[in-house]
Short mmCIF file of C-alpha atoms in Angstrom, two decimals:
data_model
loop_
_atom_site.label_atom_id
_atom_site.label_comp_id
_atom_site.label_asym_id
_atom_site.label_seq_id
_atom_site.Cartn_x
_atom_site.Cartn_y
_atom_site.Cartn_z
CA UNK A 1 -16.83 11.02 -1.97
CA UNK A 2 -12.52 11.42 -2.19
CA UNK A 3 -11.99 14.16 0.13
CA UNK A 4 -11.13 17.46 -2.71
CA UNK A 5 -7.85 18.24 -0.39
CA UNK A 6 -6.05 15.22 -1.64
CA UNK A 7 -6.86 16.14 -5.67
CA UNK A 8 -5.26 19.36 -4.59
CA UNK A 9 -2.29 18.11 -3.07
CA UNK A 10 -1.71 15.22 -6.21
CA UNK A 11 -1.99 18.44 -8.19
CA UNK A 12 0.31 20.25 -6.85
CA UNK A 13 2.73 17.32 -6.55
CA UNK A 14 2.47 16.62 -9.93
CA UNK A 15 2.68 20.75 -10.99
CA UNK A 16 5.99 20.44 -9.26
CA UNK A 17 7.72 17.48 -11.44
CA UNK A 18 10.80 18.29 -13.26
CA UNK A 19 13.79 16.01 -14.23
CA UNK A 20 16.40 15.82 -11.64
CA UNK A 21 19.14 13.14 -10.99
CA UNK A 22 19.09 11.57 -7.88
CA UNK A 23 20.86 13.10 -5.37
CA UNK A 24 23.37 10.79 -3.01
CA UNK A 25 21.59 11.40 0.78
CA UNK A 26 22.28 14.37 3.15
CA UNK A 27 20.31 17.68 2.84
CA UNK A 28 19.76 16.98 -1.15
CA UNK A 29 17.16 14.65 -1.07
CA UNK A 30 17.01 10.75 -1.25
CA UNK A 31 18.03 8.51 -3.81
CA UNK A 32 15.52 8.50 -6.31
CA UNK A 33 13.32 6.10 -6.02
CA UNK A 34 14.44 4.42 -2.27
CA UNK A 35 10.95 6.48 -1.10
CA UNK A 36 9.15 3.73 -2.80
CA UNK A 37 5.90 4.06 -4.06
CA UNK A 38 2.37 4.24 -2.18
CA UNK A 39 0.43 0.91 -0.96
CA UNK A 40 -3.11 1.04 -1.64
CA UNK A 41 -3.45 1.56 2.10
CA UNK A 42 -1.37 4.51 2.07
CA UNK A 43 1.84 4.09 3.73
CA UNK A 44 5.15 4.05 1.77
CA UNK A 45 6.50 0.83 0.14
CA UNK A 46 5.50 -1.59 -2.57
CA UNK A 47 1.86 -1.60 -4.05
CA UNK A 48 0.50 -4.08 -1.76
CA UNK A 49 3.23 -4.04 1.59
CA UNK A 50 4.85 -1.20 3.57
CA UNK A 51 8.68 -0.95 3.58
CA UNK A 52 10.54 0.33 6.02
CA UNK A 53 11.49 3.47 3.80
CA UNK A 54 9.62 7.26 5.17
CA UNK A 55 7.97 8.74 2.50
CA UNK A 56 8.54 11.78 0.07
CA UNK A 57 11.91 12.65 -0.92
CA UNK A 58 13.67 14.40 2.15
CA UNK A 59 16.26 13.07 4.34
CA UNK A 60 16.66 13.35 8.52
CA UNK A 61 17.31 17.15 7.42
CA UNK A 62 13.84 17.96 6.99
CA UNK A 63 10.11 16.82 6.01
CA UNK A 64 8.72 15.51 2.63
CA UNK A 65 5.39 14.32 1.57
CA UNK A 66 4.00 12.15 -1.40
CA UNK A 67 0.24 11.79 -3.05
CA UNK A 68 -1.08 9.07 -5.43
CA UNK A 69 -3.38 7.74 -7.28
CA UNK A 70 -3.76 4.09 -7.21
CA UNK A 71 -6.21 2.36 -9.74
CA UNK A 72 -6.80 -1.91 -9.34
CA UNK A 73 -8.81 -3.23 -12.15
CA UNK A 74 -10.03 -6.49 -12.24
CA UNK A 75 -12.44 -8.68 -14.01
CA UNK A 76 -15.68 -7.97 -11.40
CA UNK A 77 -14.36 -5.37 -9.61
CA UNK A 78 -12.44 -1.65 -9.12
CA UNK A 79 -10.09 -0.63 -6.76
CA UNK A 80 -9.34 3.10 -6.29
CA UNK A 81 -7.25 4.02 -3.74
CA UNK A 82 -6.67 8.19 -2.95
CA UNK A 83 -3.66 8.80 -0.37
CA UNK A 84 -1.19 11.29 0.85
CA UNK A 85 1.52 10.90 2.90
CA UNK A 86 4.08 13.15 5.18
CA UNK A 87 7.45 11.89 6.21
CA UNK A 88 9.45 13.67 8.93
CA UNK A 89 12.92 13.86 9.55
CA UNK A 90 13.18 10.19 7.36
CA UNK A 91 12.11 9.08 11.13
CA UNK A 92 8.34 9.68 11.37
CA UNK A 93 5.66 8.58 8.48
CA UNK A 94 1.95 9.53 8.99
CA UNK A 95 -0.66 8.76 5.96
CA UNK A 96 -3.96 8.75 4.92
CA UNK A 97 -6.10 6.65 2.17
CA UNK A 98 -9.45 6.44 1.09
CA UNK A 99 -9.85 3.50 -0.33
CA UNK A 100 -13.35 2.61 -2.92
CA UNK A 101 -14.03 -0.69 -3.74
CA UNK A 102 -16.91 -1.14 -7.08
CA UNK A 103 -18.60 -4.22 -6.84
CA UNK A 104 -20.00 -3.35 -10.93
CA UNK A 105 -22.52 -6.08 -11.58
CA UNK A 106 -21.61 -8.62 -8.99
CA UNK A 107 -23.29 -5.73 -6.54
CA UNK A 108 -26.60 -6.57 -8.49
CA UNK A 109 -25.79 -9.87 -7.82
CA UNK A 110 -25.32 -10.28 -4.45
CA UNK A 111 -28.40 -8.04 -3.54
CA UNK A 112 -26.61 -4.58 -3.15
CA UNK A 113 -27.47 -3.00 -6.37
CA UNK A 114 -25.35 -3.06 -9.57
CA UNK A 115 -22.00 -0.59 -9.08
CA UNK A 116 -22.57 -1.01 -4.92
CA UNK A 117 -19.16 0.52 -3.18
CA UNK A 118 -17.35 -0.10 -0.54
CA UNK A 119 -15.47 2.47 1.12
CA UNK A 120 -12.66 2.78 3.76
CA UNK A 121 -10.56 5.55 5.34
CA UNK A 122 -7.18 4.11 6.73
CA UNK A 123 -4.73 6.43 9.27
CA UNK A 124 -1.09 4.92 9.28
CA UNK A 125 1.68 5.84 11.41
CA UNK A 126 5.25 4.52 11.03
CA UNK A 127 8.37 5.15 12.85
CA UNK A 128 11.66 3.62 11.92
CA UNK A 129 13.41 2.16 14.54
CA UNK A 130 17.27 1.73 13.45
CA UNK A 131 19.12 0.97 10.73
CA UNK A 132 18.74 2.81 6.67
CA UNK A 133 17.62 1.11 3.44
CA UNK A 134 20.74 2.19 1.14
CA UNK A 135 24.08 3.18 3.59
CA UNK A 136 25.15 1.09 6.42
CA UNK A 137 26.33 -2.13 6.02
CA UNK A 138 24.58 -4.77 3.49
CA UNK A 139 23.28 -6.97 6.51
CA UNK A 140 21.97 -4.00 8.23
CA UNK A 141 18.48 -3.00 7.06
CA UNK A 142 15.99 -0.32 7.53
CA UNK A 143 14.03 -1.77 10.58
CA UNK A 144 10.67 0.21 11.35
CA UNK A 145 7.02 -0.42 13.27
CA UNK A 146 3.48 0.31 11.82
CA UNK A 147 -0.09 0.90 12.67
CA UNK A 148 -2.80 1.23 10.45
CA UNK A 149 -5.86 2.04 11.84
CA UNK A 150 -9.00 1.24 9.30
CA UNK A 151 -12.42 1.92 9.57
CA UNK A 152 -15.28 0.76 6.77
CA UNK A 153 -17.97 3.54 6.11
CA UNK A 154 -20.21 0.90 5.17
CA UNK A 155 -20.94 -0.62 8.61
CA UNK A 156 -24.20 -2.79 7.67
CA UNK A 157 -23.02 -4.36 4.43
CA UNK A 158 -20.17 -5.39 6.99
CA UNK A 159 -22.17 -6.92 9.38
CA UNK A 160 -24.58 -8.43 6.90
CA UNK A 161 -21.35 -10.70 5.43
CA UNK A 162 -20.92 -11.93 8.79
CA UNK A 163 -17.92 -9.61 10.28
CA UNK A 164 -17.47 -9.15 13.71
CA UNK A 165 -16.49 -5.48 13.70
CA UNK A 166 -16.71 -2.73 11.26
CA UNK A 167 -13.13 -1.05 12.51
CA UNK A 168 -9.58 -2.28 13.57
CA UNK A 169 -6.02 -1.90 13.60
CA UNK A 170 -3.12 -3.61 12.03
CA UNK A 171 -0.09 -3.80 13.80
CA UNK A 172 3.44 -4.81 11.47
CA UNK A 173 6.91 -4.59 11.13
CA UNK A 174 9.13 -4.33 8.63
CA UNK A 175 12.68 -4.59 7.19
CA UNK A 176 14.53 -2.88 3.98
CA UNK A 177 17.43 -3.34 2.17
CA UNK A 178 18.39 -1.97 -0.79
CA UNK A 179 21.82 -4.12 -1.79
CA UNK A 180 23.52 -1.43 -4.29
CA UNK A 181 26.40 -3.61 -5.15
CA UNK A 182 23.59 -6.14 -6.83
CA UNK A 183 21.00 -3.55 -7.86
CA UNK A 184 18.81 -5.77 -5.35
CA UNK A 185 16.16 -4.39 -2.93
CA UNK A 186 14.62 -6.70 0.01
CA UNK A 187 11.49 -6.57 2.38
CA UNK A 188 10.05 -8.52 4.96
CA UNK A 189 6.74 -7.58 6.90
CA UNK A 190 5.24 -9.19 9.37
CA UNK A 191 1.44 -7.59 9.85
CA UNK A 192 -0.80 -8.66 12.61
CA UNK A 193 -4.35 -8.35 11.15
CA UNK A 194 -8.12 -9.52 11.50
CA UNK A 195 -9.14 -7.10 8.37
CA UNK A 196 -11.65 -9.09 5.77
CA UNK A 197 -10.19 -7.86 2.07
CA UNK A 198 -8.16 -5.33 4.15
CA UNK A 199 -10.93 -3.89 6.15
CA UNK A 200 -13.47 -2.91 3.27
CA UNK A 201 -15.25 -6.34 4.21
CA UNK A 202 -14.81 -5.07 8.47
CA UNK A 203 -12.84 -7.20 10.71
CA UNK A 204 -12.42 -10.60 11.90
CA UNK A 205 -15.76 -13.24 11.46
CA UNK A 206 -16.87 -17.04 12.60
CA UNK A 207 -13.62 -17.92 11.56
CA UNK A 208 -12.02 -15.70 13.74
CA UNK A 209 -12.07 -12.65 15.69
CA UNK A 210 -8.40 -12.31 16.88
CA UNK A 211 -5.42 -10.99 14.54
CA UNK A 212 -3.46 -13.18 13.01
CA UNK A 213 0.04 -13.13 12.34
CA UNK A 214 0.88 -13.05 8.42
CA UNK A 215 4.03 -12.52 6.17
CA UNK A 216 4.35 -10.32 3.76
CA UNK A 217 7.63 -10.27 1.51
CA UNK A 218 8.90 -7.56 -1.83
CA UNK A 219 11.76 -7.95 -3.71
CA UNK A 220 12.79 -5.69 -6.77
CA UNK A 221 15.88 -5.42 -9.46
CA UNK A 222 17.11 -1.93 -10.01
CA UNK A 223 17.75 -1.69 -13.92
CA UNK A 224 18.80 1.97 -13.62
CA UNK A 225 18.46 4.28 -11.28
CA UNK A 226 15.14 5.35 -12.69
CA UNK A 227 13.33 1.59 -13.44
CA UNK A 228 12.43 -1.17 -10.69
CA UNK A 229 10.98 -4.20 -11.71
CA UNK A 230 9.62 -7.00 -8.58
CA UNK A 231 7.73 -8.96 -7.36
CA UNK A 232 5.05 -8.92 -3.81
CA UNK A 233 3.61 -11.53 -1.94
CA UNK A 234 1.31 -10.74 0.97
CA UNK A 235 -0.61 -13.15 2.93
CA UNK A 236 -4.47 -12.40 4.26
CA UNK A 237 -6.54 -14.17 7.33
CA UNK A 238 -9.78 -15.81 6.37
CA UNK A 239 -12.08 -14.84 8.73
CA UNK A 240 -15.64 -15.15 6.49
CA UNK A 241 -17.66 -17.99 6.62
CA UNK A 242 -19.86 -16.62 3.20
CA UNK A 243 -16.37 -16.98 0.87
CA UNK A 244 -12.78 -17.81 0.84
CA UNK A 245 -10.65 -15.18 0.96
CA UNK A 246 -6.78 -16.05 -1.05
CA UNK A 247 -3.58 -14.37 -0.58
CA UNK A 248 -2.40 -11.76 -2.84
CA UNK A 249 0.43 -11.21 -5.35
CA UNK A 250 1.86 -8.64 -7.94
CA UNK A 251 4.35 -8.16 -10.68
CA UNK A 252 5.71 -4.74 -10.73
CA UNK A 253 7.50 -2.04 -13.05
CA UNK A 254 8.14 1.64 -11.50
CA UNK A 255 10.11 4.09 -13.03
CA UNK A 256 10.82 7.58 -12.09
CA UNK A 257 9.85 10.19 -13.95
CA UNK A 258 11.78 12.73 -13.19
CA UNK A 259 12.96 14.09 -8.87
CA UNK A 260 9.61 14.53 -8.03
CA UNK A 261 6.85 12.13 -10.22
CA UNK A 262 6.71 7.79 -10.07
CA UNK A 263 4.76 5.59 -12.34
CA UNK A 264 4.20 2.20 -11.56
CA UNK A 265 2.21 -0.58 -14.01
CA UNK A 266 1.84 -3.85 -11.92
CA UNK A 267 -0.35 -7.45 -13.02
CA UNK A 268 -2.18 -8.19 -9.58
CA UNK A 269 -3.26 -11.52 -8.61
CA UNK A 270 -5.95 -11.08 -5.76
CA UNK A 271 -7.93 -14.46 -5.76
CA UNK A 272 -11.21 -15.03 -4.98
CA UNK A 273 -12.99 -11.91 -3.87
CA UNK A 274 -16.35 -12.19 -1.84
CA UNK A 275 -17.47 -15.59 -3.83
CA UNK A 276 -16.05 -15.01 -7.51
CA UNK A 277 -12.79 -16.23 -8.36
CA UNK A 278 -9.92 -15.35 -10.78
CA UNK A 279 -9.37 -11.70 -9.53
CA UNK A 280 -6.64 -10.68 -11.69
CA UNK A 281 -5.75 -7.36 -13.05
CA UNK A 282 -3.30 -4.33 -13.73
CA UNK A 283 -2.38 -1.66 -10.89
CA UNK A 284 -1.80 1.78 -12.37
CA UNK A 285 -0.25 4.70 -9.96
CA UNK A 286 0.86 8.07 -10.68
CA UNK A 287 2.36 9.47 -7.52
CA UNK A 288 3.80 12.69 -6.66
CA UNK A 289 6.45 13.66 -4.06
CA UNK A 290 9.16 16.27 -2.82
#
């Protein structure tokens, strides 16, 4: 079950949505949009990596917060992702996700019962560590350092695919640029991981039990100060022996809906997913923010 408190908090996110322009920095609030959306793990950035933006819409002046929504579907599967984040001082980021992952029929399949789920809680913290995303100067980017820590609620299903562990922490770090004079916004992560389809499968397997190093990579084209449109690429270990696990990919459209509400639409390209191939689908997220 998605803890009520977060409903409550979309809700009142969402209650709270007017139109507003986007304010310039300093005690008015962030440019709109440079608090980037929420990954399905949680943390602020793209759909699929964190960016080294804080979320909700406050600047070093005081505290914001965002919730969302996050909906994956695919051909076999369903993604739901439930997460809330609070952003201090733009310095200090601490989140939470619940993330619920419906096998539908391939559950039946594979022995776990038709519309079997997989469930997840993931903490994040994330501090950045010098530089800003918009002001400065164009080579400078927003440089920050993550942890997420994740732990699967469904510890046997875990160990019966052949994981080593059923909880574990990712480690990455990230740059952001947002290039006004081009309308251009950059990221670069580098996440240390052992998680098997981020942790919903546990951690790490007979083909390995250490984290691995992977890149991750974002980049988006402002076409007003409301719309993004970009692209994601984010690399994952392959730790199960029982299937292949493939990297991931999305092409993505947010627009802000006015100071305080985001849409995003995005076509996802997750691979092969625990035996059956051709996992591609559309992301939907409504989040909310101040």
């Amino acid at each position: 079950m998605v803890p009520r408190s977060i409903y409550f908090v979309l809700l009142a996110s969402v209650a709270a949505a007017s139109p507003a322009a986007a304010q310039q920095g300093g005690g008015a609030g962030k440019l709109l949009l440079t608090n980037g959306i929420s990954t399905v793990e949680g943390s602020s950035g793209g759909g699929l990596a964190p960016w080294a933006v804080i979320s909700g819409n406050e600047t070093r002046d005081g505290f914001g917060a965002q919730a969302a929504v996050t909906v994956v579907t695919l051909p076999d599967y369903d993604l739901k992702a439930f997460s809330v984040a609070v952003g201090l001082r733009d310095r200090l980021e601490l989140s939470y996700a619940r993330q619920s992952f419906d096998t539908n029929k391939v559950g039946g399949a594979l022995g776990l019962g038709d519309n079997f789920s997989f469930d997840q809680d993931v903490w994040g913290a994330k501090v950045k560590l010098a530089g800003d995303t918009v002001f400065g100067p164009t080579w400078m980017p927003a440089i920050a350092l993550g942890v997420q820590y994740k732990k699967s609620l469904d510890p046997l299903v875990a160990r019966a695919v052949g994981a080593h562990e059923r909880s574990g922490a990712d480690l990455y770090v990230t740059a952001t640029k947002l290039i006004l004079n081009y309308s251009l916004l950059v990221n670069t992560t580098i996440r240390a991981t052992k998680a098997n389809q981020l942790g919903l499968l546990g951690f790490g397997g007979p083909n390995g039990t250490q984290r691995r190093v992977v890149p991750e990579a974002s980049i988006g084209y402002q076409f007003s100060r409301r719309l993004v449109v970009g692209a994601e690429y984010r690399r994952k270990p392959n730790n199960l022996a029982f299937a292949r696990e493939d990297d991931a990919w999305d092409i993505f459209a947010a627009y802000g809906i006015g100071g305080h509400l985001t849409a995003t639409m995005a076509f996802a390209d997750l691979g092969s997913i625990a035996t059956v191939d051709g996992q591609r689908g559309l992301l939907v997220q409504l989040q909310g923010s101040f």
